[in-house]
Short mmCIF file of C-alpha atoms in Angstrom, two decimals:
data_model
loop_
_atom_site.label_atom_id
_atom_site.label_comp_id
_atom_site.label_asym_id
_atom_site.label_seq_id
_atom_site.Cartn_x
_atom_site.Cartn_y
_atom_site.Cartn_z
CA UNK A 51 0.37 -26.40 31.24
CA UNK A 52 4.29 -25.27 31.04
CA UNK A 53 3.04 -21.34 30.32
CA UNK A 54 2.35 -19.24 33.07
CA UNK A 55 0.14 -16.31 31.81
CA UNK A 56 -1.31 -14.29 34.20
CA UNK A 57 -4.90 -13.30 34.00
CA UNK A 58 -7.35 -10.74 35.12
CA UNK A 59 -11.12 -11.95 35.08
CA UNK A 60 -13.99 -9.73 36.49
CA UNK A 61 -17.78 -11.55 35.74
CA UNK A 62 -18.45 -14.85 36.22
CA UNK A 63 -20.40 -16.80 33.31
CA UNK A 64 -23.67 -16.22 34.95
CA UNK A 65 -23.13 -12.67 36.07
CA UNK A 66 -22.10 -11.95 31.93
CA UNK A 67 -25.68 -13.64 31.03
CA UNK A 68 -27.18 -11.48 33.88
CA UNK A 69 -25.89 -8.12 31.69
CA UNK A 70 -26.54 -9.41 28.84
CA UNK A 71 -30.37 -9.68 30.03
CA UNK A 72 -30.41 -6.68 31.81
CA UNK A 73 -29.68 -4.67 28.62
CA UNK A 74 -32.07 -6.44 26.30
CA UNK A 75 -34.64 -5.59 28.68
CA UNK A 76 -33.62 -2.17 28.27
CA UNK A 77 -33.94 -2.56 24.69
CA UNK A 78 -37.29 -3.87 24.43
CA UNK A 79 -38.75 -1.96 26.72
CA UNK A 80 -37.43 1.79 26.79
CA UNK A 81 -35.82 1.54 23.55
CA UNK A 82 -33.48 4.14 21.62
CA UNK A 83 -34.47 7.59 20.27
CA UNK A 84 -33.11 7.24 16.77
CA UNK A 85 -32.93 10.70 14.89
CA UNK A 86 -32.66 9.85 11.41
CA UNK A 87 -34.93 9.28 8.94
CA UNK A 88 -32.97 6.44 7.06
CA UNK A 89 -31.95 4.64 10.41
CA UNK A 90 -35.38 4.51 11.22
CA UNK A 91 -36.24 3.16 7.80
CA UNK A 92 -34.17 0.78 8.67
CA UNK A 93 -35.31 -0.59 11.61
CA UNK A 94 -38.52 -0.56 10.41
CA UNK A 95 -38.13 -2.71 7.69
CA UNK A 96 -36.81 -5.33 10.61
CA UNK A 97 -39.49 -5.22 13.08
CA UNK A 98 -41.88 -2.56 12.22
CA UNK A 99 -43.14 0.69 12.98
CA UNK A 100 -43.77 1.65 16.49
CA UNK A 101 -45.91 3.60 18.15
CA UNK A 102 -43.87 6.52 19.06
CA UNK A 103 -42.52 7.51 16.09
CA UNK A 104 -38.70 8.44 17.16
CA UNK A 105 -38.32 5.55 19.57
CA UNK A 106 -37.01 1.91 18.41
CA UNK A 107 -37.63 -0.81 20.79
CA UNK A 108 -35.52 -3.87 19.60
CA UNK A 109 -36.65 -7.38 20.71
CA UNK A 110 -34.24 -9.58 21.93
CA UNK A 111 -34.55 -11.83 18.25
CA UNK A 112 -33.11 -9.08 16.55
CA UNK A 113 -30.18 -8.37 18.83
CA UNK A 114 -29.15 -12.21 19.03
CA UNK A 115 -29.75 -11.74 15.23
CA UNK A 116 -26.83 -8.97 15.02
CA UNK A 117 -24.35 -10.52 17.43
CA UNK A 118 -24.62 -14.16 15.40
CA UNK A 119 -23.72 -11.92 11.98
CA UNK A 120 -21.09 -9.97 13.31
CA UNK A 121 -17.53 -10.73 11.82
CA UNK A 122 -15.34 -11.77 15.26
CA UNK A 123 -12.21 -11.20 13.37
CA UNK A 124 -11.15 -8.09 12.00
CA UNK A 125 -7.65 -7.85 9.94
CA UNK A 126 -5.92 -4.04 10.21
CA UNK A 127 -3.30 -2.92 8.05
CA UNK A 128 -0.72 0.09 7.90
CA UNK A 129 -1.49 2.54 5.06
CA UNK A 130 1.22 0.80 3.01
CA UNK A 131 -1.32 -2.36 2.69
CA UNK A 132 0.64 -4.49 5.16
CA UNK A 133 -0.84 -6.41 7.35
CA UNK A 134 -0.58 -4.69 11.19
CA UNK A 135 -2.82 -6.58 13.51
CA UNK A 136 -5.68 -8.88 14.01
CA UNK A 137 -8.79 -7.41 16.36
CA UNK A 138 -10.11 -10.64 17.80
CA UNK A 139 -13.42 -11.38 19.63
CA UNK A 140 -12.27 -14.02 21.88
CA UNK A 141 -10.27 -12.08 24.33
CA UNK A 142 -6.97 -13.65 23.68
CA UNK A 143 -5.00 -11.30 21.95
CA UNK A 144 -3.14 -8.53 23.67
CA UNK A 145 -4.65 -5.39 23.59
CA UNK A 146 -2.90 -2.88 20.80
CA UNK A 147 -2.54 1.33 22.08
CA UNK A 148 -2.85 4.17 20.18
CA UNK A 149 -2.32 8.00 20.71
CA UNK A 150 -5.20 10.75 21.21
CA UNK A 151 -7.99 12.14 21.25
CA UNK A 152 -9.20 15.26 19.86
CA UNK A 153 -7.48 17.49 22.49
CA UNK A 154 -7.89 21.22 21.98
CA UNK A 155 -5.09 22.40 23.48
CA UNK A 156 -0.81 20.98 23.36
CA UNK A 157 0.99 20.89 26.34
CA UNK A 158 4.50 22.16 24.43
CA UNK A 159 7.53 19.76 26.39
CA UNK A 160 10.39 22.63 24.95
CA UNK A 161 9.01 25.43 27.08
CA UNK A 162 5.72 23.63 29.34
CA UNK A 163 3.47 26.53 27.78
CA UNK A 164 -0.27 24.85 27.10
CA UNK A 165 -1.20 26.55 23.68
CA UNK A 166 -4.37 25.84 20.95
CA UNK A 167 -3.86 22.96 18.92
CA UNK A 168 -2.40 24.04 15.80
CA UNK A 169 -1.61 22.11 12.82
CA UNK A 170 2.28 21.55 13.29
CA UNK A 171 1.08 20.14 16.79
CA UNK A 172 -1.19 18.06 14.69
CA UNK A 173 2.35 16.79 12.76
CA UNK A 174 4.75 16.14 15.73
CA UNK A 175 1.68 14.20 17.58
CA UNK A 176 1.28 12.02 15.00
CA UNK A 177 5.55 12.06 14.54
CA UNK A 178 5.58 10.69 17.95
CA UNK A 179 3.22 8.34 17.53
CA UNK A 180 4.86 6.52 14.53
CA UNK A 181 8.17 7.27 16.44
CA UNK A 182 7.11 4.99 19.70
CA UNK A 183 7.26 1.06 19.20
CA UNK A 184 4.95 1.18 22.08
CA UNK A 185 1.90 2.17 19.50
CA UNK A 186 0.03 0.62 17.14
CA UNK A 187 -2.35 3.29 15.79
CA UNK A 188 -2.84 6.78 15.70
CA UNK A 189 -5.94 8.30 17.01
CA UNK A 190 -6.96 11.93 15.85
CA UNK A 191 -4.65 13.54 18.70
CA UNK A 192 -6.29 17.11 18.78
CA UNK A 193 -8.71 19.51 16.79
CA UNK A 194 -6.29 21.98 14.87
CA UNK A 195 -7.27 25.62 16.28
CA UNK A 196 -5.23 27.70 13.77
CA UNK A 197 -7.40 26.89 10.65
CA UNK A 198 -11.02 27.38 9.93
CA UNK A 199 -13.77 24.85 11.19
CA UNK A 200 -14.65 24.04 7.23
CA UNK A 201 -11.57 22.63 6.75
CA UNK A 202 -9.43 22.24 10.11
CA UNK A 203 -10.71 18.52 10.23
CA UNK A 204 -9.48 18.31 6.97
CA UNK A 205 -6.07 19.27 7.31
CA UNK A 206 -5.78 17.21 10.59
CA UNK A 207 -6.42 13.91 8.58
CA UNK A 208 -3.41 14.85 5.89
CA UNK A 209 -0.87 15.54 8.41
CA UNK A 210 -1.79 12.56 10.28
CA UNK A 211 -1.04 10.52 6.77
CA UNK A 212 1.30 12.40 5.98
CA UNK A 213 3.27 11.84 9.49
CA UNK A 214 2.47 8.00 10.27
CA UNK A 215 2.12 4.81 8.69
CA UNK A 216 0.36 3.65 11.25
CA UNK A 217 -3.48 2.53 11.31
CA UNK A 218 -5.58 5.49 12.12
CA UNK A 219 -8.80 6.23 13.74
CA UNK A 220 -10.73 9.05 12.51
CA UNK A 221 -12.90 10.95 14.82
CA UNK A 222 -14.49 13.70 12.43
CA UNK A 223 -17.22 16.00 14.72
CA UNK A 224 -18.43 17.53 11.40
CA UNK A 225 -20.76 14.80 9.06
CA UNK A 226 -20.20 17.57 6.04
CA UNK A 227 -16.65 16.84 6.42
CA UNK A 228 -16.59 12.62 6.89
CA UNK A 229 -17.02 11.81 3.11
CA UNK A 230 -14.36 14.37 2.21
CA UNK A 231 -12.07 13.00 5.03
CA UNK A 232 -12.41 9.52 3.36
CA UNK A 233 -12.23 10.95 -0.31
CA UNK A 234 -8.65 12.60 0.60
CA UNK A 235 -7.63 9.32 1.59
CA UNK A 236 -8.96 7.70 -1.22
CA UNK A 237 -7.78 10.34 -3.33
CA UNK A 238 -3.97 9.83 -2.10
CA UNK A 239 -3.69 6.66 -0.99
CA UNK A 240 -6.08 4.65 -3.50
CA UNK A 241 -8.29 1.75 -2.08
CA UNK A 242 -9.33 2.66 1.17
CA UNK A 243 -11.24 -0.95 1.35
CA UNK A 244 -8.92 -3.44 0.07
CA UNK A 245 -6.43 -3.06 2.97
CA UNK A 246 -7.86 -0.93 5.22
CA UNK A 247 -6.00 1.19 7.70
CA UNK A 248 -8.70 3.58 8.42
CA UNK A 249 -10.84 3.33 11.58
CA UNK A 250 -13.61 5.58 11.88
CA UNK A 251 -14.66 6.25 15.33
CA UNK A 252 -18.58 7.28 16.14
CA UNK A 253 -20.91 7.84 19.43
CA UNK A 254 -24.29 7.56 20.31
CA UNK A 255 -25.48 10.49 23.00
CA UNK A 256 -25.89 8.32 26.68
CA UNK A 257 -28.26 7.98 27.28
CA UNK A 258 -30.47 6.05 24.77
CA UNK A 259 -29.66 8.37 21.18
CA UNK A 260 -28.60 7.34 17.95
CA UNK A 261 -27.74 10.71 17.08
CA UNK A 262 -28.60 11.19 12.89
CA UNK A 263 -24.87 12.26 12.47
CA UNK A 264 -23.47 9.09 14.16
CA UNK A 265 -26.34 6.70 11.96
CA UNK A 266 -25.12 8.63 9.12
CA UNK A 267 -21.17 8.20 9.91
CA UNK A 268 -21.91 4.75 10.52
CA UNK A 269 -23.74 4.06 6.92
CA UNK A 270 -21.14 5.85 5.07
CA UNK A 271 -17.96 3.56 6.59
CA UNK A 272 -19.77 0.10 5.93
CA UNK A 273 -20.88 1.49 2.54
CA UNK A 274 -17.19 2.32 1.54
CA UNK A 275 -16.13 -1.17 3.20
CA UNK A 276 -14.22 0.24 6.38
CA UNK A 277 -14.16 -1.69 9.86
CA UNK A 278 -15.30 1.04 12.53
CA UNK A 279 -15.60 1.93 16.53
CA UNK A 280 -18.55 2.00 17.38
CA UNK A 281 -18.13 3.15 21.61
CA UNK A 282 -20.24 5.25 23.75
CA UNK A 283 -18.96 7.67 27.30
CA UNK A 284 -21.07 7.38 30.09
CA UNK A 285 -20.81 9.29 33.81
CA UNK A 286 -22.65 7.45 36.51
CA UNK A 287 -24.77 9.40 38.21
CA UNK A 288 -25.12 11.59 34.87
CA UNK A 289 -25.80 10.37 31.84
CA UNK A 290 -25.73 6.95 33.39
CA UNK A 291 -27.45 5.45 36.43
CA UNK A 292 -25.19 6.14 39.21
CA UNK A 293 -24.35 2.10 40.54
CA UNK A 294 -21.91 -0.09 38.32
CA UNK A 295 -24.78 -2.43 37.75
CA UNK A 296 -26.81 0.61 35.98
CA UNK A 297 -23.86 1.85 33.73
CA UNK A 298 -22.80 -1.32 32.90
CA UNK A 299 -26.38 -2.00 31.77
CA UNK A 300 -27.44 1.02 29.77
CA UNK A 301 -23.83 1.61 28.43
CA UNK A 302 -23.84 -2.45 27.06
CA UNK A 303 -27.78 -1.48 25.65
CA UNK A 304 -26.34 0.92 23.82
CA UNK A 305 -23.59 -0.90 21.78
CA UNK A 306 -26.32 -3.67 21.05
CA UNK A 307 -28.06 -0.87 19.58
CA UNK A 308 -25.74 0.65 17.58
CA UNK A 309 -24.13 -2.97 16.76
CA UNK A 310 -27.99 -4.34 15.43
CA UNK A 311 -28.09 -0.54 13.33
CA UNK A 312 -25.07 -1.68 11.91
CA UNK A 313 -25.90 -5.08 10.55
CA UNK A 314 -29.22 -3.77 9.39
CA UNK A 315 -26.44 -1.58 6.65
CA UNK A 316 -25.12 -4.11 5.84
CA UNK A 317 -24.94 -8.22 7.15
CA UNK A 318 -21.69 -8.95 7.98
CA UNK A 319 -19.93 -5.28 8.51
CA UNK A 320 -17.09 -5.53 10.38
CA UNK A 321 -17.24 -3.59 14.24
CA UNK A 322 -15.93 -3.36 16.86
CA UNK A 323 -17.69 -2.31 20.01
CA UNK A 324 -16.89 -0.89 23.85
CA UNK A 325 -17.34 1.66 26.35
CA UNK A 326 -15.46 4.63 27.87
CA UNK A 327 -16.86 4.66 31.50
CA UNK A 328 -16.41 7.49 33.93
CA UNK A 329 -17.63 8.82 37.28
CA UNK A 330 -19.39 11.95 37.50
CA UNK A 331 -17.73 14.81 40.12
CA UNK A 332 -20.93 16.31 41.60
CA UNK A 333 -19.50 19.45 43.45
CA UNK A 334 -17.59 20.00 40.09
CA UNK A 335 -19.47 18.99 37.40
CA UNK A 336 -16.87 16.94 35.69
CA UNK A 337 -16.13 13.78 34.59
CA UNK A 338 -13.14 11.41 35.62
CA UNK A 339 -12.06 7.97 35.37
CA UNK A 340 -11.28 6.16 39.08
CA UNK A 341 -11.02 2.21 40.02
CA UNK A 342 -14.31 1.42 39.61
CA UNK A 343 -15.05 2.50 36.16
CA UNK A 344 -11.62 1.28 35.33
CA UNK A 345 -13.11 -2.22 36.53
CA UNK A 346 -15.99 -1.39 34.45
CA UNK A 347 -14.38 -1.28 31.51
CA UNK A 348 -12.41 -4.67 32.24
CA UNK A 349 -16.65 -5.80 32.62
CA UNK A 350 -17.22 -4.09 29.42
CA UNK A 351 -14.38 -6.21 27.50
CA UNK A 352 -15.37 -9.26 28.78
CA UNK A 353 -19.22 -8.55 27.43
CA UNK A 354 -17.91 -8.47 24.18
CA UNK A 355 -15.69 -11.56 24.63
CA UNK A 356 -19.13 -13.34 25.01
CA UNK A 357 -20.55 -12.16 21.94
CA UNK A 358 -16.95 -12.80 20.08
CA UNK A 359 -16.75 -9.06 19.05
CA UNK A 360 -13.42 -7.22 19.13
CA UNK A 361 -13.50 -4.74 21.98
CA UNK A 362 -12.49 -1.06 22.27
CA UNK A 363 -11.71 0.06 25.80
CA UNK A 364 -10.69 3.44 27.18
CA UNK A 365 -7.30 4.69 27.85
CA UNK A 366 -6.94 5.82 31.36
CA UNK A 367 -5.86 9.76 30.11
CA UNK A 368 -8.05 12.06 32.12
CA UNK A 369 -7.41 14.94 34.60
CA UNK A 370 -3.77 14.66 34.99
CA UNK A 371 -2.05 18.08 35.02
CA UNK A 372 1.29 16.93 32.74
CA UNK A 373 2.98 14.05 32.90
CA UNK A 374 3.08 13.85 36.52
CA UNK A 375 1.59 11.41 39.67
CA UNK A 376 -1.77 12.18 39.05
CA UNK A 377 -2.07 11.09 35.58
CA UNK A 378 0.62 8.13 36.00
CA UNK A 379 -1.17 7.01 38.64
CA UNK A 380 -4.43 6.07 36.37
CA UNK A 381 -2.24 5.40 33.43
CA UNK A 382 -1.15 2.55 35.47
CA UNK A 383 -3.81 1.58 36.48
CA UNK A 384 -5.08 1.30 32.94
CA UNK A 385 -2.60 0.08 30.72
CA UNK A 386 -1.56 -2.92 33.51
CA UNK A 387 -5.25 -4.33 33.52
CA UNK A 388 -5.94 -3.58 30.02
CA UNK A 389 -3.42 -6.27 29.49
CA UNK A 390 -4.17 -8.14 32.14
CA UNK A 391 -7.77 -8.58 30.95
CA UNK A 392 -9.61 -8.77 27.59
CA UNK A 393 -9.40 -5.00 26.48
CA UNK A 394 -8.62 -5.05 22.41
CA UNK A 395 -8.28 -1.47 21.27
CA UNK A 396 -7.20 1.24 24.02
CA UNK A 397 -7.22 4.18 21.98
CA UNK A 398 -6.88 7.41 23.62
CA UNK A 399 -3.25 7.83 25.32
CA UNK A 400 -2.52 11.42 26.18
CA UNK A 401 -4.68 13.65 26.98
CA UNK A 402 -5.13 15.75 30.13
CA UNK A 403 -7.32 17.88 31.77
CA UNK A 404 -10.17 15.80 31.13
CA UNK A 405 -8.55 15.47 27.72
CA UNK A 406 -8.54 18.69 26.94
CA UNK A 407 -4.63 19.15 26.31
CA UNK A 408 -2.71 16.48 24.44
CA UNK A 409 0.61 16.15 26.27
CA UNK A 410 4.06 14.49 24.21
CA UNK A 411 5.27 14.02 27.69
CA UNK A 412 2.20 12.10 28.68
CA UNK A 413 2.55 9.72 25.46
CA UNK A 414 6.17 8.92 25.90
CA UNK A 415 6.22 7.89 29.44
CA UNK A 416 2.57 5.86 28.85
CA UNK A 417 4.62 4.16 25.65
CA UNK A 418 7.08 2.47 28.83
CA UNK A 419 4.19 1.70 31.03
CA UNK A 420 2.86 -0.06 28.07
CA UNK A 421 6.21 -2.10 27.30
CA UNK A 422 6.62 -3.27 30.59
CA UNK A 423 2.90 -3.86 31.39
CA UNK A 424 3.02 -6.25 27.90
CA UNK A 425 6.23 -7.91 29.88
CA UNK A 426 4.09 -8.55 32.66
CA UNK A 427 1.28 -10.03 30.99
CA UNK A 428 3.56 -12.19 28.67
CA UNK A 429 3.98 -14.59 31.70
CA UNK A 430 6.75 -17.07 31.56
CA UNK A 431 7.87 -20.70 30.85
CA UNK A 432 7.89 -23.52 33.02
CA UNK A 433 9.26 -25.88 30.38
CA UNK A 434 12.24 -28.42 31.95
CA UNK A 435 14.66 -26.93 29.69
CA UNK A 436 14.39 -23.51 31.59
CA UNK A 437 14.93 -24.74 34.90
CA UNK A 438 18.29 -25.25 34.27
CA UNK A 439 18.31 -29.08 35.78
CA UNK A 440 21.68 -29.38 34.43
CA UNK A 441 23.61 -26.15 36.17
CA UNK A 442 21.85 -26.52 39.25
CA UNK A 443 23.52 -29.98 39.17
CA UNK A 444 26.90 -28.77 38.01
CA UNK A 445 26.72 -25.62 40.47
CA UNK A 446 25.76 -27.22 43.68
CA UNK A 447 25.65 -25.66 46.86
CA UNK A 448 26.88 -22.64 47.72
CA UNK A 449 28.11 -21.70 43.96
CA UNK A 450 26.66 -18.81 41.62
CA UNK A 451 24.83 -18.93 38.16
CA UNK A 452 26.75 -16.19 36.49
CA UNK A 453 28.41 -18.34 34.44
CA UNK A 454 26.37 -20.78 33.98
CA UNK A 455 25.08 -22.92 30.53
CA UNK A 456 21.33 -21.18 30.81
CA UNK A 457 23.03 -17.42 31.83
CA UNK A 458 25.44 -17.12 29.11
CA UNK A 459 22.87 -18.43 26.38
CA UNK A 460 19.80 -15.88 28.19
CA UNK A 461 21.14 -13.26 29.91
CA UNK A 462 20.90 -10.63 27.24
CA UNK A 463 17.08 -11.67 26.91
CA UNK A 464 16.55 -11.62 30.73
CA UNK A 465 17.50 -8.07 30.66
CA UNK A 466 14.90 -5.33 31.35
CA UNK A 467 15.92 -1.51 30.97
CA UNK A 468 13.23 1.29 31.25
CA UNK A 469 12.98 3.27 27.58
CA UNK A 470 13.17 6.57 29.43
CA UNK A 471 15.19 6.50 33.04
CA UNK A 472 18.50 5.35 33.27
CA UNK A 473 19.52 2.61 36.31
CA UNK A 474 21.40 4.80 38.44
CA UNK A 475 23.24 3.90 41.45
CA UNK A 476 23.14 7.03 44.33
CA UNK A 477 26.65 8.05 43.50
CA UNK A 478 25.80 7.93 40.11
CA UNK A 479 22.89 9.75 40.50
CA UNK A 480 24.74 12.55 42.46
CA UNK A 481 27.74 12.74 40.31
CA UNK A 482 25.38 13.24 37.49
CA UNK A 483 23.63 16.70 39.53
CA UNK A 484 20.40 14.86 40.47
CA UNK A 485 18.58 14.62 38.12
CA UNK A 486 14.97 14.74 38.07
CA UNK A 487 12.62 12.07 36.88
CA UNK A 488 10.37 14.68 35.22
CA UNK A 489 13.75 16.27 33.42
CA UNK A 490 14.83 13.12 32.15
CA UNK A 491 11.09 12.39 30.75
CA UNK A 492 11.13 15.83 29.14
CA UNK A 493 15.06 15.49 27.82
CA UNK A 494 13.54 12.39 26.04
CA UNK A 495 10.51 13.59 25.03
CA UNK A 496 12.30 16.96 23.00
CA UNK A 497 14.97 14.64 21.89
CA UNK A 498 12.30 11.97 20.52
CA UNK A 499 10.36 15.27 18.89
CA UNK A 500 13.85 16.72 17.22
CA UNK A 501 13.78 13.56 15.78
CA UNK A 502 10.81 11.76 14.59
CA UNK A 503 10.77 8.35 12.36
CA UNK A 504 9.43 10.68 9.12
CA UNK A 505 7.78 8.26 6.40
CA UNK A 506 9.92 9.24 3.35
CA UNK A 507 6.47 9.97 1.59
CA UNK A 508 5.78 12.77 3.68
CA UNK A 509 6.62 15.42 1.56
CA UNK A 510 4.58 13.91 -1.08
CA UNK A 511 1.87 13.16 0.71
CA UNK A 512 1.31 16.71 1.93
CA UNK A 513 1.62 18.42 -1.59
CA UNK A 514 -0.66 15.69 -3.05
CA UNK A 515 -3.04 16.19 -0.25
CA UNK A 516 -3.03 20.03 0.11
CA UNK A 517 -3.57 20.51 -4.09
CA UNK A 518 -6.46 18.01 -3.19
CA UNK A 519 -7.78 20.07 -0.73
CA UNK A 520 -7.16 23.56 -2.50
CA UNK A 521 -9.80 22.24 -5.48
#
């Protein structure tokens, strides 16, 4: 009763049970187009062949079936095998952040020059990343340009070992290059399953596919005992019906398919499920994230809160043009109800351009949005030994609290400083030349790149990893 937390709730236990319905009945009656030979073997062993030989339709049985099996708690560790953080199903835990997502292009903070994604880019990403206390994971931050597509994917995974000790989520495009992904892990780290700090990442197609190299993904990470994403992108009024009821809908259909899939693998596999809604620009033809599919992915949480899964939300990086108002202003947006609701994972800080150019800039100033968003949501006490019965007493009226019993013992706690901009008074400001915000950012940003927290296994991991790769 003495802890004020402040909360951000969007359905109503009926409205929840409403969705819930809604997608089943999307289930059993249009089903999902399921590529794959083996999936399909799969769900045929379950519930039988169907007419239409592509097309599953799963009765609700079967999907209650999956959600009842599914583990709710799911331990992560850092690739040194210690323990990191807990993905919960009941909503309660603060959401963790990581850095990403397969950006093709790096906006360069030393001279603001967009260029491919090369490999080094691939290394000061993922520098950054372990760098910022703000993150807890490392998502693949970009698609290295400056090596060939048979083993670019490759390379990317090594430097982002070689850079972090952070949890990472894989997103490999190419199935012919998953299993290899996972045996370079294996191959330099050991156990990839005992203590697992590898997250694979997979999507169906919206609407209605299980795409053969997504069943396939999916069947190799249980098999090799790894926890995995399982989250689908939908764009009302695309791939997605255009109301929030519709997306909502399909997109929840959709995880109940993939999440039923994977406990036909195996009973018990440990996933975590959510949804990266977006709005469709007609006259454009692009996709990008506004308040309302923001709020729908605050809906999409709290689905998975009522099936006890852990949740993995989107990010709020999307058509920004730097680090500037436009993407700060959904960043906001993002992070603060992310933490405010009953997000879990929100994976994908940094990108822009429709995440299409990973920005440093971008990650840096998201990683103090996230601190003082997680101050926010943190609440406070309302406990009798905070009030301060005692110096209010003492004080009386008309007196100050600067030296009070409670100021002296909390002051240095009560403090809040941003990580990037300095308090600056206007005289201050002017004596120091004005400074820009966006200079300040970017002085950071260089300084924090100069100077990355290097595991002191880098070197090691690289030569391991690249002798690995050269066989």
């Amino acid at each position: 009763m003495t802890k004020v937390t402040p909360k951000l709730q969007v359905l109503t236990a009926e409205q929840k049970k409403k969705v819930h319905c809604d997608a089943v009945y999307i289930l059993e009656n249009t089903g999902v187009l399921v590529e794959e030979n083996g999936a399909r073997s799969l769900f045929e062993k379950a519930i039988g062949k169907s007419q239409n030989v592509h097309r599953v339709r799963i009765p609700g049985e079967l999907i209650q079936w999956a959600i009842d099996v599914s583990p709710s708690t799911i331990n992560i560790c850092n690739r040194l095998g210690d323990p990191c953080f807990e993905l919960t199903g009941d909503g309660t835990r603060a959401p963790v952040f990581g850095i990403g997502v397969t950006n093709l292009h790096y906006q360069d903070p030393f001279d603001k020059e967009i260029k491919p994604f090369h490999r080094q880019h691939m290394s000061a990403a993922a520098g950054l990343g372990n760098t910022l206390g703000g993150y807890d994971f490392i998502s693949t931050p970009g698609v290295i340009q400056d090596l060939g597509p048979e083993n670019a994917e490759l390379f990317g995974v090594l430097e982002m070992l070689a850079n972090t000790t952070k949890p990472l989520v894989l997103l490999i495009s190419n199935y012919e290059l998953f299993n290899p992904a996972l045996d370079l892990c294996q191959h330099i780290i050991g156990d990839i399953s005992e203590a697992p700090f590898l997250i694979p990442y997979v999507n169906p197609i919206t609407p209605l596919v299980l795409n053969a190299e997504t069943t396939l993904k999916m069947d190799a990470a249980i098999k090799r005992g790894l926890p995995l994403i399982f989250s689908n992108y939908g764009m009302s009024g695309a791939t997605c019906p255009i109301t929030p009821a519709g997306t909502l809908a399909l997109l929840t259909a959709e995880l109940l398919a993939g999440l039923v899939f994977s406990q036909l693998v195996k009973k018990g596999a440990p996933v975590i499920l959510g949804s990266l809604p977006a709005a469709f620009d007609m006259k454009n033809a692009g996709s990008f994230y506004s308040p309302q599919t923001l709020l729908l992915n605050l809906a999409c949480a709290e689905m998975m809160v009522s099936y006890n899964i852990p949740h993995c939300g989107t990010s709020g990086s999307g058509n920004g043009w730097g680090a500037d108002l436009l993407a700060g202003t959904t960043l906001c947006m993002n992070h603060f109800s992310s933490c405010l609701g009953s997000a879990g994972m929100v994976p994908f800080v940094g990108g822009n351009f429709d995440s299409l150019v990973f920005s440093p800039e971008l990650v840096v100033y998201a990683d103090d949005v996230i601190c003082q968003s997680r101050k926010f949501a943190s609440g406070f006490s309302l406990e009798d030994e905070k009030i301060g019965f005692s110096d209010i007493e003492n004080i009386g009226p008309g007196g100050n609290f600067l030296m009070s019993d409670l100021t002296t013992k909390l002051f240095r706690d009560s403090q809040f400083s941003s990580k990037i901009w300095p308090f600056l008074t206007l005289d201050k400001w002017r004596g120091q030349n004005q400074p820009t915000a966006e200079k300040i950012l970017r002085d950071r940003t260089c300084e924090l790149l100069n100077n990355p927290a290097t595991p002191e296994d880098k070197d090691e991991i690289i030569s391991k990893g690249e002798a690995f790769l050269a066989s």
